[in-house]
mmCIF file of C-alpha atoms in Angstrom:
data_model
loop_
_atom_site.group_PDB
_atom_site.id
_atom_site.type_symbol
_atom_site.label_atom_id
_atom_site.label_comp_id
_atom_site.label_asym_id
_atom_site.label_seq_id
_atom_site.Cartn_x
_atom_site.Cartn_y
_atom_site.Cartn_z
ATOM 1 C CA MET A 4 -0.064 -0.272 0.074
ATOM 2 C CA ARG A 5 1.176 3.434 -0.883
ATOM 3 C CA THR A 6 1.736 6.371 1.622
ATOM 4 C CA THR A 7 -0.186 9.114 0.890
ATOM 5 C CA ILE A 8 -0.133 12.982 1.999
ATOM 6 C CA SER A 9 -3.166 11.981 3.870
ATOM 7 C CA ASP A 10 -2.445 9.256 5.915
ATOM 8 C CA LEU A 11 0.968 11.348 7.122
ATOM 9 C CA SER A 12 -1.399 14.426 8.380
ATOM 10 C CA GLU A 13 -4.062 12.062 9.787
ATOM 11 C CA ALA A 14 -0.880 10.270 11.937
ATOM 12 C CA ALA A 15 -0.016 13.716 12.904
ATOM 13 C CA LEU A 16 -3.602 14.849 13.863
ATOM 14 C CA ARG A 17 -3.165 11.587 15.995
ATOM 15 C CA GLY A 18 0.162 12.932 17.436
ATOM 16 C CA ASP A 19 2.089 11.360 15.649
ATOM 17 C CA TRP A 20 4.429 13.869 13.269
ATOM 18 C CA GLY A 21 7.504 11.093 12.852
ATOM 19 C CA PRO A 22 6.367 10.169 9.516
ATOM 20 C CA LEU A 23 5.164 12.979 8.156
ATOM 21 C CA ILE A 24 8.771 14.995 9.461
ATOM 22 C CA ARG A 25 11.087 12.107 8.128
ATOM 23 C CA GLU A 26 9.585 12.032 4.770
ATOM 24 C CA SER A 27 9.595 16.457 4.880
ATOM 25 C CA GLU A 28 13.319 16.051 5.263
ATOM 26 C CA LYS A 29 13.750 14.063 1.983
ATOM 27 C CA ALA A 30 12.997 17.206 0.402
ATOM 28 C CA ARG A 31 16.730 18.303 1.184
ATOM 29 C CA GLY A 32 18.356 22.010 0.455
ATOM 30 C CA LYS A 33 16.603 25.281 -0.124
ATOM 31 C CA HIS A 34 15.622 24.021 -3.462
ATOM 32 C CA TRP A 35 13.411 21.708 -2.690
ATOM 33 C CA ALA A 36 10.275 23.460 -4.206
ATOM 34 C CA GLU A 37 11.524 23.109 -7.649
ATOM 35 C CA ASN A 38 10.433 19.455 -7.801
ATOM 36 C CA ALA A 39 6.960 20.469 -7.111
ATOM 37 C CA ARG A 40 4.333 19.953 -9.575
ATOM 38 C CA CYS A 41 3.001 23.829 -9.091
ATOM 39 C CA ALA A 42 6.550 24.798 -9.920
ATOM 40 C CA GLY A 43 6.013 28.179 -12.038
ATOM 41 C CA ARG A 44 2.557 27.915 -12.871
ATOM 42 C CA GLU A 45 0.381 30.556 -11.760
ATOM 43 C CA THR A 46 -0.516 31.045 -8.300
ATOM 44 C CA SER A 47 -4.187 32.537 -7.502
ATOM 45 C CA MET A 48 -5.580 28.734 -8.288
ATOM 46 C CA PHE A 49 -3.794 27.321 -4.742
ATOM 47 C CA PHE A 50 -6.112 30.710 -2.954
ATOM 48 C CA PRO A 51 -9.768 29.764 -3.365
ATOM 49 C CA LEU A 52 -11.846 32.389 -2.291
ATOM 50 C CA GLY A 53 -14.198 30.758 -0.026
ATOM 51 C CA ASP A 54 -11.615 28.509 1.896
ATOM 52 C CA GLY A 55 -10.055 29.802 5.107
ATOM 53 C CA PRO A 56 -8.758 28.627 8.463
ATOM 54 C CA HIS A 57 -12.333 28.663 9.748
ATOM 55 C CA SER A 58 -14.322 27.280 7.190
ATOM 56 C CA GLU A 59 -15.642 23.541 7.609
ATOM 57 C CA PRO A 60 -13.597 21.582 5.403
ATOM 58 C CA VAL A 61 -16.550 18.782 3.568
ATOM 59 C CA GLU A 62 -18.534 21.935 2.659
ATOM 60 C CA THR A 63 -15.950 24.124 1.610
ATOM 61 C CA VAL A 64 -14.889 21.056 -0.904
ATOM 62 C CA GLU A 65 -18.596 20.446 -1.797
ATOM 63 C CA ARG A 66 -19.460 24.367 -2.291
ATOM 64 C CA LEU A 67 -15.420 25.291 -4.452
ATOM 65 C CA GLY A 68 -16.239 21.585 -6.328
ATOM 66 C CA LEU A 69 -14.649 22.267 -9.616
ATOM 67 C CA SER A 70 -12.277 25.043 -8.353
ATOM 68 C CA LEU A 71 -10.829 22.871 -6.640
ATOM 69 C CA ILE A 72 -10.030 20.214 -8.768
ATOM 70 C CA ARG A 73 -6.675 21.561 -10.831
ATOM 71 C CA PRO A 74 -4.636 22.475 -7.862
ATOM 72 C CA LEU A 75 -5.714 19.414 -5.844
ATOM 73 C CA ASN A 76 -4.463 17.299 -8.853
ATOM 74 C CA LEU A 77 -0.851 19.130 -9.043
ATOM 75 C CA CYS A 78 -0.430 18.410 -5.390
ATOM 76 C CA ALA A 79 -1.434 14.918 -5.434
ATOM 77 C CA ALA A 80 0.895 14.270 -8.639
ATOM 78 C CA CYS A 81 4.229 16.139 -6.486
ATOM 79 C CA PRO A 82 6.565 13.471 -5.229
ATOM 80 C CA LEU A 83 5.360 12.333 -1.320
ATOM 81 C CA ALA A 84 8.906 14.408 0.232
ATOM 82 C CA THR A 85 7.782 17.679 -1.727
ATOM 83 C CA ALA A 86 4.329 17.598 -1.120
ATOM 84 C CA ALA A 87 5.198 16.981 2.625
ATOM 85 C CA ARG A 88 8.138 19.942 2.951
ATOM 86 C CA CYS A 89 5.482 22.399 1.772
ATOM 87 C CA LEU A 90 2.955 21.048 4.356
ATOM 88 C CA ILE A 91 5.504 21.502 7.131
ATOM 89 C CA GLU A 92 6.836 24.375 5.743
ATOM 90 C CA ALA A 93 3.266 25.983 5.921
ATOM 91 C CA LEU A 94 2.926 24.818 9.431
ATOM 92 C CA ARG A 95 5.897 26.136 10.257
ATOM 93 C CA ASP A 96 5.260 29.232 9.019
ATOM 94 C CA ASP A 97 1.722 29.497 10.650
ATOM 95 C CA GLU A 98 0.067 29.846 6.845
ATOM 96 C CA GLU A 99 -3.474 30.498 7.478
ATOM 97 C CA PHE A 100 -4.712 30.799 3.771
ATOM 98 C CA GLY A 101 -4.193 28.657 0.556
ATOM 99 C CA ILE A 102 -3.569 25.016 -0.867
ATOM 100 C CA ARG A 103 -1.025 23.389 0.550
ATOM 101 C CA GLY A 104 0.919 20.187 0.599
ATOM 102 C CA GLY A 105 -2.734 18.701 -1.106
ATOM 103 C CA LEU A 106 -4.644 20.249 1.954
ATOM 104 C CA ILE A 107 -6.916 23.321 1.436
ATOM 105 C CA ALA A 108 -6.731 25.978 4.305
ATOM 106 C CA SER A 109 -9.711 24.626 6.247
ATOM 107 C CA GLU A 110 -7.986 21.066 6.009
ATOM 108 C CA ARG A 111 -5.008 22.048 7.812
ATOM 109 C CA SER A 112 -6.279 24.506 10.446
ATOM 110 C CA ALA A 113 -6.545 21.526 12.824
ATOM 111 C CA LEU A 114 -3.125 20.402 11.966
ATOM 112 C CA ARG A 115 -1.927 23.860 12.299
ATOM 113 C CA SER A 116 -3.047 24.183 15.935
ATOM 114 C CA SER A 117 -1.566 20.498 17.249
ATOM 115 C CA TRP A 118 1.881 21.694 15.369
ATOM 116 C CA GLN A 119 2.215 24.898 17.118
ATOM 117 C CA GLN A 120 1.267 22.920 20.630
ATOM 118 C CA ARG A 121 3.788 20.212 19.828
ATOM 119 C CA THR A 122 7.230 19.747 21.385
ATOM 120 C CA ASP A 123 9.493 17.016 20.550
ATOM 121 C CA LYS A 124 12.514 16.814 23.246
ATOM 122 C CA ASP A 125 14.468 15.189 20.684
ATOM 123 C CA ALA A 126 14.335 18.055 18.051
ATOM 124 C CA VAL A 127 15.040 20.186 20.962
ATOM 125 C CA GLY A 128 18.063 18.281 21.610
ATOM 126 C CA ARG A 129 18.966 18.651 17.833
ATOM 127 C CA ALA A 130 18.577 22.021 17.509
ATOM 128 C CA LEU A 131 20.294 22.785 20.776
ATOM 129 C CA ARG A 132 23.603 20.637 18.784
ATOM 130 C CA GLY A 133 22.914 22.595 15.736
ATOM 131 C CA SER A 134 20.887 20.395 13.588
ATOM 132 C CA THR A 135 18.024 22.542 11.379
ATOM 133 C CA ALA A 136 14.685 20.568 11.118
ATOM 134 C CA ALA A 137 11.246 22.720 11.592
ATOM 135 C CA LEU A 138 10.604 23.250 14.525
ATOM 136 C CA SER A 139 6.888 24.216 16.404
ATOM 137 C CA LYS A 140 6.628 27.297 18.363
ATOM 138 C CA ALA A 141 6.456 25.674 21.477
ATOM 139 C CA GLU A 142 9.612 23.560 20.418
ATOM 140 C CA ARG A 143 11.567 27.398 19.334
ATOM 141 C CA ARG A 144 10.366 28.583 22.476
ATOM 142 C CA ALA A 145 11.723 25.996 24.715
ATOM 143 C CA VAL A 146 15.402 26.119 22.516
ATOM 144 C CA VAL A 147 15.366 29.858 23.111
ATOM 145 C CA ALA A 148 15.032 28.833 27.158
ATOM 146 C CA ARG A 149 17.223 25.963 27.588
ATOM 147 C CA PHE A 150 19.730 27.891 26.374
ATOM 148 C CA ALA A 151 18.895 31.105 28.029
ATOM 149 C CA GLU A 152 19.151 29.272 31.391
ATOM 150 C CA ALA A 153 22.686 27.905 30.637
ATOM 151 C CA PRO A 154 24.183 29.756 27.533
ATOM 152 C CA ALA A 155 27.896 28.885 29.179
ATOM 153 C CA THR A 156 27.642 24.830 28.637
ATOM 154 C CA MET A 157 26.109 25.372 24.434
ATOM 155 C CA ASP A 158 27.915 26.477 21.860
ATOM 156 C CA ALA A 159 25.743 29.259 20.742
ATOM 157 C CA ALA A 160 26.766 29.236 16.745
ATOM 158 C CA ALA A 161 25.021 25.660 16.643
ATOM 159 C CA VAL A 162 21.911 26.965 18.780
ATOM 160 C CA ALA A 163 21.519 29.931 16.189
ATOM 161 C CA ARG A 164 22.037 27.578 12.956
ATOM 162 C CA GLY A 165 19.502 25.048 14.794
ATOM 163 C CA LEU A 166 16.678 27.691 14.802
ATOM 164 C CA GLY A 167 17.698 29.159 11.448
ATOM 165 C CA ILE A 168 18.849 32.445 13.185
ATOM 166 C CA THR A 169 21.786 34.881 13.211
ATOM 167 C CA HIS A 170 24.516 34.409 17.009
ATOM 168 C CA GLU A 171 22.700 37.971 17.475
ATOM 169 C CA ASN A 172 19.385 37.419 17.368
ATOM 170 C CA LEU A 173 19.829 34.253 19.259
ATOM 171 C CA LEU A 174 21.059 36.484 21.924
ATOM 172 C CA ARG A 175 18.515 39.388 21.812
ATOM 173 C CA LEU A 176 15.777 36.102 22.521
ATOM 174 C CA ALA A 177 18.287 35.076 25.731
ATOM 175 C CA ARG A 178 18.220 38.373 26.789
ATOM 176 C CA THR A 179 14.098 38.557 26.805
ATOM 177 C CA TYR A 180 13.665 35.304 28.009
ATOM 178 C CA ARG A 181 15.947 36.314 30.746
ATOM 179 C CA GLN A 182 13.773 39.449 31.287
ATOM 180 C CA LYS A 183 10.396 38.245 31.270
ATOM 181 C CA ARG A 184 11.623 35.272 33.777
ATOM 182 C CA ARG A 185 12.821 38.159 36.125
ATOM 183 C CA THR A 186 9.877 40.049 35.902
ATOM 184 C CA GLU A 187 7.146 37.394 36.219
ATOM 185 C CA PRO A 188 5.367 37.152 39.402
ATOM 186 C CA ALA A 189 6.514 34.864 41.728
ATOM 187 C CA SER A 190 4.387 31.894 42.239
ATOM 188 C CA PRO A 191 2.692 31.868 45.366
ATOM 189 C CA PRO A 192 4.148 28.608 47.944
ATOM 190 C CA ALA A 193 2.430 25.307 47.552
ATOM 191 C CA ARG A 194 -0.336 24.800 50.465
ATOM 192 C CA SER A 195 0.567 22.427 52.605
ATOM 193 C CA THR A 196 -2.657 19.658 52.702
ATOM 194 C CA ASP A 197 -1.045 18.624 56.426
ATOM 195 C CA ALA A 198 -2.018 21.630 58.291
ATOM 196 C CA ALA A 199 -4.527 21.080 60.783
#
């Protein structure tokens, strides 16, 4: 049985992001989109009017019908790794509108929400060691927090590379994180249940 982008996105919705991420990593480099079937085509067909993050997917497909056939067929003809990378990039960039990775905006809405909340400790660890990969907002915050809490124990250049940002930007984010931590109100002491 052949794996499809729908199979990968359904697994991700169930909390198993590994297959989608691993497949997306097969489309390497910054020129990965050159292998997409949509490369060089008019992009307006990938932004159907009437589809958005708050639309009902089934209703949207029924309403837009024929206007979705061409762009979705192009997506279906894409190599799986390219479609997976397209979808991951859309999630990472928090793109609310348009067809990406073979999914209309309303179909991606639940994935976007799930992506933003996910935290993979292995991905955070790899980013801290300098490995670049698609990270959720929560994972990016975790990388910055870990670096900010112990900058002397880490290679700042590697962490910056793992986040895909400059060294200066990493230092600024770490400073901002530490400032927020200092200004946060202290947690109230835990109440003892043994008090009589």
